[in-house]
Short mmCIF file of N, CA and C in Angstrom, two decimals:
data_model
loop_
_atom_site.label_atom_id
_atom_site.label_comp_id
_atom_site.label_asym_id
_atom_site.label_seq_id
_atom_site.Cartn_x
_atom_site.Cartn_y
_atom_site.Cartn_z
N MET B 196 41.70 102.13 108.33
CA MET B 196 43.10 101.85 107.98
C MET B 196 43.88 103.15 107.78
N SER B 197 43.24 104.10 107.09
CA SER B 197 43.91 105.37 106.82
C SER B 197 44.16 106.15 108.10
N GLY B 198 43.19 106.14 109.00
CA GLY B 198 43.33 106.85 110.27
C GLY B 198 44.41 106.23 111.15
N SER B 199 44.46 104.90 111.16
CA SER B 199 45.48 104.24 111.98
C SER B 199 46.88 104.46 111.40
N PHE B 200 46.96 104.52 110.06
CA PHE B 200 48.26 104.80 109.46
C PHE B 200 48.74 106.18 109.86
N ARG B 201 47.82 107.16 109.81
CA ARG B 201 48.18 108.52 110.20
C ARG B 201 48.66 108.55 111.64
N LYS B 202 47.91 107.87 112.51
CA LYS B 202 48.23 107.88 113.93
C LYS B 202 49.58 107.22 114.19
N TYR B 203 49.74 106.00 113.69
CA TYR B 203 50.98 105.27 113.93
C TYR B 203 52.13 105.80 113.08
N GLY B 204 51.82 106.23 111.86
CA GLY B 204 52.85 106.79 110.98
C GLY B 204 53.51 108.01 111.61
N ARG B 205 52.67 108.88 112.17
CA ARG B 205 53.21 110.09 112.80
C ARG B 205 53.97 109.73 114.08
N LYS B 206 53.39 108.81 114.86
CA LYS B 206 54.04 108.43 116.13
C LYS B 206 55.41 107.81 115.89
N TYR B 207 55.47 106.83 114.98
CA TYR B 207 56.74 106.17 114.72
C TYR B 207 57.72 107.08 113.98
N SER B 208 57.21 107.91 113.11
CA SER B 208 58.08 108.85 112.41
C SER B 208 58.74 109.80 113.40
N ARG B 209 57.99 110.28 114.38
CA ARG B 209 58.56 111.19 115.39
C ARG B 209 59.64 110.48 116.20
N SER B 210 59.36 109.26 116.59
CA SER B 210 60.32 108.50 117.40
C SER B 210 61.60 108.21 116.60
N ILE B 211 61.42 107.73 115.37
CA ILE B 211 62.56 107.43 114.51
C ILE B 211 63.34 108.72 114.24
N HIS B 212 62.62 109.78 113.95
CA HIS B 212 63.23 111.07 113.64
C HIS B 212 64.08 111.57 114.81
N LEU B 213 63.55 111.48 116.00
CA LEU B 213 64.26 111.95 117.20
C LEU B 213 65.54 111.16 117.43
N TRP B 214 65.46 109.84 117.46
CA TRP B 214 66.62 109.03 117.80
C TRP B 214 67.68 109.04 116.70
N LEU B 215 67.25 109.02 115.45
CA LEU B 215 68.24 109.07 114.37
C LEU B 215 68.96 110.41 114.35
N SER B 216 68.24 111.48 114.64
CA SER B 216 68.90 112.79 114.64
C SER B 216 69.98 112.87 115.71
N LEU B 217 69.76 112.21 116.84
CA LEU B 217 70.77 112.17 117.88
C LEU B 217 71.98 111.32 117.47
N VAL B 218 71.71 110.22 116.77
CA VAL B 218 72.77 109.31 116.35
C VAL B 218 73.70 109.97 115.33
N ILE B 219 73.14 110.71 114.39
CA ILE B 219 73.96 111.26 113.29
C ILE B 219 74.35 112.72 113.50
N PHE B 220 74.07 113.26 114.66
CA PHE B 220 74.31 114.67 114.91
C PHE B 220 75.75 115.10 114.58
N THR B 221 76.73 114.44 115.15
CA THR B 221 78.12 114.85 114.97
C THR B 221 78.59 114.72 113.51
N PRO B 222 78.40 113.57 112.85
CA PRO B 222 78.85 113.50 111.45
C PRO B 222 78.16 114.53 110.55
N VAL B 223 76.88 114.78 110.78
CA VAL B 223 76.16 115.73 109.93
C VAL B 223 76.66 117.16 110.16
N ILE B 224 76.93 117.52 111.40
CA ILE B 224 77.48 118.86 111.69
C ILE B 224 78.84 119.02 111.01
N ILE B 225 79.66 117.98 111.04
CA ILE B 225 80.98 118.03 110.40
C ILE B 225 80.83 118.21 108.89
N VAL B 226 79.91 117.46 108.28
CA VAL B 226 79.70 117.56 106.84
C VAL B 226 79.17 118.94 106.46
N ILE B 227 78.24 119.47 107.24
CA ILE B 227 77.69 120.79 106.94
C ILE B 227 78.75 121.88 107.08
N ALA B 228 79.48 121.88 108.19
CA ALA B 228 80.50 122.91 108.42
C ALA B 228 81.60 122.87 107.36
N SER B 229 82.11 121.67 107.07
CA SER B 229 83.17 121.57 106.07
C SER B 229 82.63 121.87 104.67
N GLY B 230 81.40 121.50 104.41
CA GLY B 230 80.77 121.82 103.13
C GLY B 230 80.63 123.31 102.92
N LEU B 231 80.29 124.02 103.99
CA LEU B 231 80.20 125.49 103.90
C LEU B 231 81.56 126.09 103.56
N LEU B 232 82.61 125.59 104.20
CA LEU B 232 83.96 126.08 103.88
C LEU B 232 84.34 125.79 102.43
N LEU B 233 83.98 124.61 101.95
CA LEU B 233 84.29 124.26 100.56
C LEU B 233 83.51 125.10 99.57
N GLN B 234 82.31 125.52 99.95
CA GLN B 234 81.51 126.37 99.07
C GLN B 234 82.17 127.72 98.83
N VAL B 235 82.90 128.21 99.82
CA VAL B 235 83.50 129.54 99.72
C VAL B 235 85.02 129.48 99.57
N LYS B 236 85.55 128.34 99.19
CA LYS B 236 87.01 128.16 99.15
C LYS B 236 87.72 129.15 98.22
N LYS B 237 87.10 129.54 97.15
CA LYS B 237 87.75 130.47 96.22
C LYS B 237 87.62 131.93 96.68
N GLU B 238 86.80 132.14 97.69
CA GLU B 238 86.61 133.49 98.21
C GLU B 238 87.64 133.85 99.29
N PHE B 239 88.26 132.83 99.88
CA PHE B 239 89.21 133.05 100.97
C PHE B 239 90.55 132.41 100.64
N ASP B 240 91.57 133.23 100.50
CA ASP B 240 92.91 132.73 100.17
C ASP B 240 93.45 131.78 101.23
N TRP B 241 92.98 131.92 102.46
CA TRP B 241 93.42 131.06 103.56
C TRP B 241 93.04 129.60 103.29
N ILE B 242 91.91 129.39 102.62
CA ILE B 242 91.45 128.03 102.33
C ILE B 242 92.14 127.48 101.09
N GLN B 243 92.06 128.23 100.01
CA GLN B 243 92.68 127.81 98.75
C GLN B 243 93.40 128.99 98.13
N PRO B 244 94.70 128.85 97.90
CA PRO B 244 95.46 129.97 97.30
C PRO B 244 94.87 130.36 95.94
N PRO B 245 94.83 131.66 95.65
CA PRO B 245 94.30 132.07 94.34
C PRO B 245 95.23 131.62 93.22
N THR B 246 94.65 131.31 92.08
CA THR B 246 95.42 130.89 90.93
C THR B 246 96.02 132.13 90.25
N GLN B 247 97.33 132.09 90.05
CA GLN B 247 98.03 133.20 89.40
C GLN B 247 97.84 133.09 87.88
N LYS B 248 98.28 134.13 87.19
CA LYS B 248 98.17 134.15 85.74
C LYS B 248 99.39 134.90 85.20
N VAL B 249 99.99 134.36 84.14
CA VAL B 249 101.16 135.03 83.55
C VAL B 249 100.71 135.89 82.36
N GLN B 250 101.59 136.77 81.94
CA GLN B 250 101.24 137.72 80.88
C GLN B 250 101.88 137.40 79.52
N HIS B 251 102.41 136.20 79.34
CA HIS B 251 103.01 135.86 78.05
C HIS B 251 101.95 135.86 76.97
N ALA B 252 102.36 136.22 75.76
CA ALA B 252 101.44 136.22 74.62
C ALA B 252 101.00 134.79 74.28
N ASP B 253 101.93 133.84 74.41
CA ASP B 253 101.62 132.43 74.10
C ASP B 253 101.56 131.60 75.38
N ARG B 254 100.86 132.10 76.39
CA ARG B 254 100.87 131.47 77.71
C ARG B 254 100.24 130.08 77.73
N GLY B 255 99.51 129.69 76.72
CA GLY B 255 98.83 128.41 76.74
C GLY B 255 99.71 127.21 76.49
N ILE B 256 100.96 127.43 76.16
CA ILE B 256 101.85 126.31 75.80
C ILE B 256 102.89 126.11 76.90
N PRO B 257 102.74 125.06 77.73
CA PRO B 257 103.78 124.78 78.73
C PRO B 257 105.04 124.28 78.03
N THR B 258 106.18 124.90 78.35
CA THR B 258 107.42 124.52 77.68
C THR B 258 108.50 124.03 78.63
N ILE B 259 108.31 124.17 79.95
CA ILE B 259 109.37 123.73 80.86
C ILE B 259 109.37 122.21 80.97
N SER B 260 110.53 121.67 81.21
CA SER B 260 110.67 120.22 81.36
C SER B 260 110.34 119.83 82.80
N PHE B 261 110.16 118.55 83.01
CA PHE B 261 109.92 118.05 84.37
C PHE B 261 111.14 118.31 85.26
N GLU B 262 112.31 118.23 84.68
CA GLU B 262 113.53 118.49 85.45
C GLU B 262 113.57 119.94 85.94
N THR B 263 113.24 120.87 85.06
CA THR B 263 113.21 122.30 85.44
C THR B 263 112.14 122.54 86.49
N LEU B 264 111.01 121.88 86.31
CA LEU B 264 109.91 122.02 87.27
C LEU B 264 110.36 121.58 88.66
N LEU B 265 110.96 120.41 88.75
CA LEU B 265 111.43 119.90 90.04
C LEU B 265 112.51 120.80 90.64
N THR B 266 113.41 121.26 89.80
CA THR B 266 114.48 122.16 90.28
C THR B 266 113.87 123.45 90.84
N SER B 267 112.85 123.97 90.18
CA SER B 267 112.21 125.21 90.64
C SER B 267 111.56 125.03 92.01
N VAL B 268 110.84 123.91 92.19
CA VAL B 268 110.16 123.72 93.49
C VAL B 268 111.15 123.37 94.59
N GLN B 269 112.27 122.76 94.24
CA GLN B 269 113.30 122.44 95.24
C GLN B 269 113.91 123.71 95.84
N GLN B 270 113.87 124.81 95.11
CA GLN B 270 114.42 126.07 95.58
C GLN B 270 113.54 126.75 96.63
N VAL B 271 112.30 126.29 96.75
CA VAL B 271 111.35 126.90 97.70
C VAL B 271 111.44 126.14 99.01
N SER B 272 112.17 126.72 99.97
CA SER B 272 112.44 126.01 101.23
C SER B 272 111.18 125.72 102.05
N GLU B 273 110.24 126.66 102.10
CA GLU B 273 109.04 126.45 102.92
C GLU B 273 108.14 125.33 102.41
N ALA B 274 108.18 125.07 101.10
CA ALA B 274 107.37 123.98 100.54
C ALA B 274 107.96 122.61 100.85
N ASN B 275 109.27 122.54 101.02
CA ASN B 275 109.96 121.31 101.39
C ASN B 275 109.65 120.16 100.41
N LEU B 276 109.72 120.45 99.13
CA LEU B 276 109.50 119.44 98.09
C LEU B 276 110.86 119.14 97.46
N LYS B 277 111.43 118.02 97.85
CA LYS B 277 112.79 117.69 97.42
C LYS B 277 112.85 116.67 96.28
N THR B 278 111.91 115.73 96.28
CA THR B 278 111.92 114.68 95.25
C THR B 278 110.50 114.53 94.68
N TRP B 279 110.39 113.73 93.64
CA TRP B 279 109.06 113.48 93.06
C TRP B 279 108.15 112.76 94.05
N GLU B 280 108.73 112.03 94.99
CA GLU B 280 107.91 111.34 96.00
C GLU B 280 107.19 112.33 96.93
N ASP B 281 107.71 113.55 97.02
CA ASP B 281 107.08 114.58 97.86
C ASP B 281 105.90 115.25 97.17
N ILE B 282 105.79 115.05 95.87
CA ILE B 282 104.76 115.74 95.08
C ILE B 282 103.54 114.85 94.93
N ASP B 283 102.38 115.43 95.23
CA ASP B 283 101.11 114.71 95.12
C ASP B 283 100.56 114.78 93.70
N ARG B 284 100.57 115.99 93.11
CA ARG B 284 100.04 116.14 91.76
C ARG B 284 100.49 117.43 91.12
N LEU B 285 100.37 117.44 89.81
CA LEU B 285 100.62 118.64 89.02
C LEU B 285 99.29 119.07 88.41
N ASP B 286 99.01 120.34 88.51
CA ASP B 286 97.78 120.88 87.95
C ASP B 286 98.20 121.89 86.88
N VAL B 287 98.09 121.50 85.63
CA VAL B 287 98.52 122.35 84.52
C VAL B 287 97.34 123.19 84.07
N ARG B 288 97.53 124.51 84.05
CA ARG B 288 96.49 125.46 83.62
C ARG B 288 96.99 126.21 82.38
N PRO B 289 96.84 125.62 81.19
CA PRO B 289 97.36 126.26 79.97
C PRO B 289 96.77 127.65 79.72
N ASP B 290 95.49 127.83 80.04
CA ASP B 290 94.86 129.13 79.79
C ASP B 290 95.44 130.24 80.66
N LYS B 291 96.04 129.89 81.79
CA LYS B 291 96.65 130.88 82.67
C LYS B 291 98.17 130.86 82.59
N GLY B 292 98.71 129.87 81.88
CA GLY B 292 100.15 129.80 81.70
C GLY B 292 100.91 129.35 82.94
N ILE B 293 100.25 128.56 83.79
CA ILE B 293 100.91 128.14 85.03
C ILE B 293 100.81 126.64 85.23
N ILE B 294 101.64 126.16 86.14
CA ILE B 294 101.58 124.78 86.63
C ILE B 294 101.57 124.87 88.14
N LYS B 295 100.56 124.26 88.74
CA LYS B 295 100.51 124.19 90.20
C LYS B 295 101.13 122.86 90.62
N VAL B 296 102.12 122.94 91.47
CA VAL B 296 102.77 121.74 92.00
C VAL B 296 102.27 121.59 93.43
N ARG B 297 101.50 120.53 93.66
CA ARG B 297 100.91 120.32 94.98
C ARG B 297 101.64 119.20 95.70
N GLY B 298 102.19 119.53 96.85
CA GLY B 298 102.93 118.56 97.64
C GLY B 298 102.02 117.72 98.50
N LYS B 299 102.52 116.56 98.90
CA LYS B 299 101.78 115.70 99.83
C LYS B 299 101.64 116.36 101.19
N ASN B 300 102.47 117.36 101.46
CA ASN B 300 102.41 118.09 102.72
C ASN B 300 101.46 119.29 102.64
N HIS B 301 100.68 119.39 101.56
CA HIS B 301 99.65 120.42 101.32
C HIS B 301 100.20 121.78 100.95
N TRP B 302 101.49 121.87 100.64
CA TRP B 302 102.04 123.12 100.13
C TRP B 302 101.85 123.14 98.62
N GLU B 303 101.58 124.32 98.11
CA GLU B 303 101.37 124.49 96.67
C GLU B 303 102.34 125.55 96.15
N VAL B 304 103.03 125.19 95.07
CA VAL B 304 103.93 126.12 94.40
C VAL B 304 103.39 126.32 92.98
N GLN B 305 103.12 127.57 92.64
CA GLN B 305 102.64 127.87 91.30
C GLN B 305 103.81 128.41 90.48
N LEU B 306 104.01 127.78 89.33
CA LEU B 306 105.15 128.11 88.46
C LEU B 306 104.67 128.63 87.12
N ASP B 307 105.47 129.50 86.53
CA ASP B 307 105.26 129.93 85.15
C ASP B 307 105.54 128.70 84.28
N ALA B 308 104.60 128.34 83.42
CA ALA B 308 104.72 127.11 82.63
C ALA B 308 105.76 127.19 81.52
N GLN B 309 106.29 128.39 81.28
CA GLN B 309 107.32 128.53 80.25
C GLN B 309 108.71 128.73 80.83
N THR B 310 108.80 129.50 81.90
CA THR B 310 110.12 129.83 82.44
C THR B 310 110.46 129.03 83.70
N GLY B 311 109.46 128.52 84.39
CA GLY B 311 109.70 127.82 85.64
C GLY B 311 109.84 128.76 86.83
N ALA B 312 109.60 130.05 86.60
CA ALA B 312 109.69 131.03 87.69
C ALA B 312 108.58 130.77 88.72
N VAL B 313 108.94 130.90 89.99
CA VAL B 313 107.97 130.71 91.06
C VAL B 313 107.07 131.94 91.13
N LEU B 314 105.76 131.72 90.99
CA LEU B 314 104.79 132.82 91.02
C LEU B 314 104.15 132.97 92.40
N GLN B 315 103.99 131.86 93.08
CA GLN B 315 103.33 131.90 94.40
C GLN B 315 103.63 130.63 95.16
N VAL B 316 103.77 130.77 96.47
CA VAL B 316 103.95 129.64 97.37
C VAL B 316 102.93 129.83 98.50
N ALA B 317 102.12 128.81 98.74
CA ALA B 317 101.11 128.94 99.80
C ALA B 317 100.71 127.57 100.31
N TYR B 318 100.22 127.56 101.55
CA TYR B 318 99.70 126.33 102.13
C TYR B 318 98.26 126.17 101.67
N ARG B 319 97.90 124.99 101.24
CA ARG B 319 96.58 124.71 100.68
C ARG B 319 95.79 123.86 101.66
N ARG B 320 94.71 124.42 102.21
CA ARG B 320 93.90 123.73 103.21
C ARG B 320 92.70 122.98 102.60
N THR B 321 92.44 123.18 101.34
CA THR B 321 91.28 122.58 100.70
C THR B 321 91.27 121.06 100.81
N ASP B 322 92.41 120.43 100.58
CA ASP B 322 92.46 118.96 100.62
C ASP B 322 92.13 118.43 102.01
N THR B 323 92.61 119.12 103.04
CA THR B 323 92.31 118.70 104.41
C THR B 323 90.82 118.86 104.70
N ILE B 324 90.25 119.98 104.27
CA ILE B 324 88.82 120.21 104.49
C ILE B 324 87.99 119.18 103.74
N GLU B 325 88.39 118.82 102.53
CA GLU B 325 87.69 117.78 101.77
C GLU B 325 87.77 116.43 102.49
N ALA B 326 88.93 116.12 103.05
CA ALA B 326 89.09 114.86 103.80
C ALA B 326 88.21 114.86 105.05
N ILE B 327 88.10 116.00 105.71
CA ILE B 327 87.20 116.11 106.87
C ILE B 327 85.76 115.93 106.40
N HIS B 328 85.43 116.56 105.28
CA HIS B 328 84.07 116.52 104.74
C HIS B 328 83.61 115.09 104.41
N ASP B 329 84.48 114.29 103.83
CA ASP B 329 84.08 112.92 103.48
C ASP B 329 84.41 111.90 104.57
N GLY B 330 85.06 112.34 105.66
CA GLY B 330 85.31 111.47 106.81
C GLY B 330 86.65 110.75 106.79
N SER B 331 87.35 110.77 105.67
CA SER B 331 88.61 110.02 105.57
C SER B 331 89.72 110.61 106.43
N TRP B 332 89.60 111.83 106.88
CA TRP B 332 90.61 112.48 107.71
C TRP B 332 90.67 111.86 109.11
N PHE B 333 89.55 111.34 109.61
CA PHE B 333 89.46 110.90 111.00
C PHE B 333 90.17 109.58 111.27
N PHE B 334 89.85 108.56 110.52
CA PHE B 334 90.52 107.27 110.66
C PHE B 334 90.17 106.41 109.45
N GLN B 335 90.96 105.39 109.22
CA GLN B 335 90.73 104.49 108.09
C GLN B 335 89.35 103.85 108.25
N GLY B 336 88.53 103.97 107.27
CA GLY B 336 87.21 103.36 107.31
C GLY B 336 86.09 104.30 107.77
N ALA B 337 86.42 105.48 108.28
CA ALA B 337 85.38 106.41 108.73
C ALA B 337 84.48 106.84 107.58
N LYS B 338 85.07 106.99 106.43
CA LYS B 338 84.31 107.41 105.25
C LYS B 338 83.21 106.39 104.93
N LEU B 339 83.57 105.13 104.95
CA LEU B 339 82.63 104.07 104.57
C LEU B 339 81.76 103.60 105.73
N TRP B 340 82.31 103.56 106.94
CA TRP B 340 81.59 102.94 108.05
C TRP B 340 80.96 103.92 109.03
N LEU B 341 81.22 105.21 108.87
CA LEU B 341 80.60 106.21 109.75
C LEU B 341 79.84 107.26 108.94
N PHE B 342 80.52 107.86 107.96
CA PHE B 342 79.89 108.95 107.22
C PHE B 342 78.86 108.46 106.20
N LEU B 343 79.09 107.33 105.55
CA LEU B 343 78.10 106.78 104.63
C LEU B 343 76.83 106.36 105.37
N PRO B 344 76.92 105.61 106.47
CA PRO B 344 75.69 105.29 107.21
C PRO B 344 74.98 106.56 107.73
N ALA B 345 75.75 107.57 108.14
CA ALA B 345 75.13 108.82 108.58
C ALA B 345 74.35 109.47 107.44
N ALA B 346 74.89 109.39 106.23
CA ALA B 346 74.19 109.95 105.07
C ALA B 346 72.91 109.18 104.78
N ILE B 347 72.96 107.85 104.91
CA ILE B 347 71.77 107.03 104.70
C ILE B 347 70.72 107.35 105.76
N LEU B 348 71.16 107.46 107.01
CA LEU B 348 70.24 107.80 108.09
C LEU B 348 69.67 109.21 107.93
N LEU B 349 70.46 110.11 107.38
CA LEU B 349 69.96 111.46 107.10
C LEU B 349 68.84 111.41 106.06
N PHE B 350 68.99 110.53 105.10
CA PHE B 350 67.92 110.33 104.11
C PHE B 350 66.66 109.80 104.78
N VAL B 351 66.82 108.86 105.71
CA VAL B 351 65.67 108.33 106.47
C VAL B 351 65.04 109.46 107.29
N LEU B 352 65.87 110.32 107.87
CA LEU B 352 65.35 111.48 108.62
C LEU B 352 64.51 112.37 107.72
N TRP B 353 64.98 112.57 106.51
CA TRP B 353 64.24 113.39 105.56
C TRP B 353 62.87 112.76 105.27
N ILE B 354 62.86 111.44 105.08
CA ILE B 354 61.60 110.74 104.80
C ILE B 354 60.65 110.83 106.00
N THR B 355 61.16 110.58 107.22
CA THR B 355 60.29 110.64 108.39
C THR B 355 59.81 112.08 108.63
N GLY B 356 60.63 113.04 108.34
CA GLY B 356 60.20 114.44 108.45
C GLY B 356 59.11 114.75 107.44
N LEU B 357 59.23 114.20 106.25
CA LEU B 357 58.21 114.38 105.22
C LEU B 357 56.90 113.72 105.64
N VAL B 358 56.98 112.52 106.23
CA VAL B 358 55.77 111.84 106.73
C VAL B 358 55.10 112.70 107.79
N MET B 359 55.90 113.23 108.73
CA MET B 359 55.32 114.08 109.78
C MET B 359 54.68 115.33 109.19
N LEU B 360 55.33 115.94 108.21
CA LEU B 360 54.78 117.13 107.58
C LEU B 360 53.46 116.83 106.88
N ILE B 361 53.43 115.78 106.09
CA ILE B 361 52.22 115.43 105.33
C ILE B 361 51.08 115.08 106.28
N THR B 362 51.35 114.28 107.29
CA THR B 362 50.27 113.91 108.21
C THR B 362 49.77 115.11 109.01
N THR B 363 50.66 116.01 109.37
CA THR B 363 50.24 117.22 110.09
C THR B 363 49.40 118.11 109.19
N LEU B 364 49.83 118.30 107.95
CA LEU B 364 49.05 119.13 107.02
C LEU B 364 47.68 118.53 106.73
N LYS B 365 47.63 117.20 106.55
CA LYS B 365 46.34 116.54 106.32
C LYS B 365 45.42 116.72 107.51
N SER B 366 45.97 116.56 108.70
CA SER B 366 45.18 116.71 109.92
C SER B 366 44.64 118.13 110.05
N LYS B 367 45.45 119.11 109.80
CA LYS B 367 45.01 120.51 109.89
C LYS B 367 43.96 120.81 108.83
N TYR B 368 44.16 120.26 107.64
CA TYR B 368 43.20 120.47 106.56
C TYR B 368 41.85 119.88 106.92
N ARG B 369 41.86 118.66 107.46
CA ARG B 369 40.60 118.00 107.84
C ARG B 369 39.90 118.74 108.98
N LYS B 370 40.65 119.21 109.95
CA LYS B 370 40.06 119.96 111.06
C LYS B 370 39.43 121.25 110.55
N LYS B 371 40.12 121.92 109.65
CA LYS B 371 39.61 123.17 109.10
C LYS B 371 38.36 122.92 108.25
N LYS B 372 38.36 121.83 107.51
CA LYS B 372 37.25 121.49 106.62
C LYS B 372 36.00 121.13 107.41
N HIS B 373 36.17 120.48 108.55
CA HIS B 373 35.02 120.02 109.34
C HIS B 373 34.54 121.03 110.35
N ARG B 374 35.22 122.15 110.50
CA ARG B 374 34.77 123.18 111.41
C ARG B 374 33.51 123.82 110.88
N ARG B 375 32.58 124.02 111.79
CA ARG B 375 31.32 124.68 111.37
C ARG B 375 31.44 126.16 111.70
N PRO B 376 30.92 126.99 110.83
CA PRO B 376 30.96 128.41 111.12
C PRO B 376 30.05 128.76 112.28
N LEU B 377 30.44 129.73 113.06
CA LEU B 377 29.61 130.18 114.17
C LEU B 377 28.40 130.91 113.62
N SER B 378 27.24 130.65 114.21
CA SER B 378 26.04 131.34 113.73
C SER B 378 26.04 132.75 114.28
N ASN B 379 25.45 133.61 113.53
CA ASN B 379 25.39 135.01 113.94
C ASN B 379 24.51 135.15 115.18
N LEU B 380 24.99 135.85 116.14
CA LEU B 380 24.23 136.03 117.38
C LEU B 380 23.42 137.26 117.33
#
């Protein structure tokens, strides 16, 4: 029973491993490449703009109103943020004394949290890379119906690879153990 399991386990694992790797090749390459970019996002300003910092003594207390905030970002023509509907989120960083205003168009405006002065304006690619990474960038349902099954199949690939590794190591160990030493001539 053990020998037949090794024989068939390795045979079927190789077959499953080969075909599944071909099926999930593209989604896995996309996840790996985008994941690598996300790992280094703070190292490259092109991916994610660096967070600014103000020099106020009491920088931890945001004092600008929402009206001042909106007025400040409206003055930045390249960001094209005219109304609250254009804004995706506010990221308040009390320890740095700033508020990041992130637009739905992926532009980011960093403001002084006390004066409303514009500290930096930059295009933020991180959100797009994250959407590519999880599959939602491609089409509605890709995240759930393409990338999730690819992840499950990748797990199966890992298991079949482990089966192949274990059976190969056992086979090599047994061959080495049963080898007889050559007699001295």
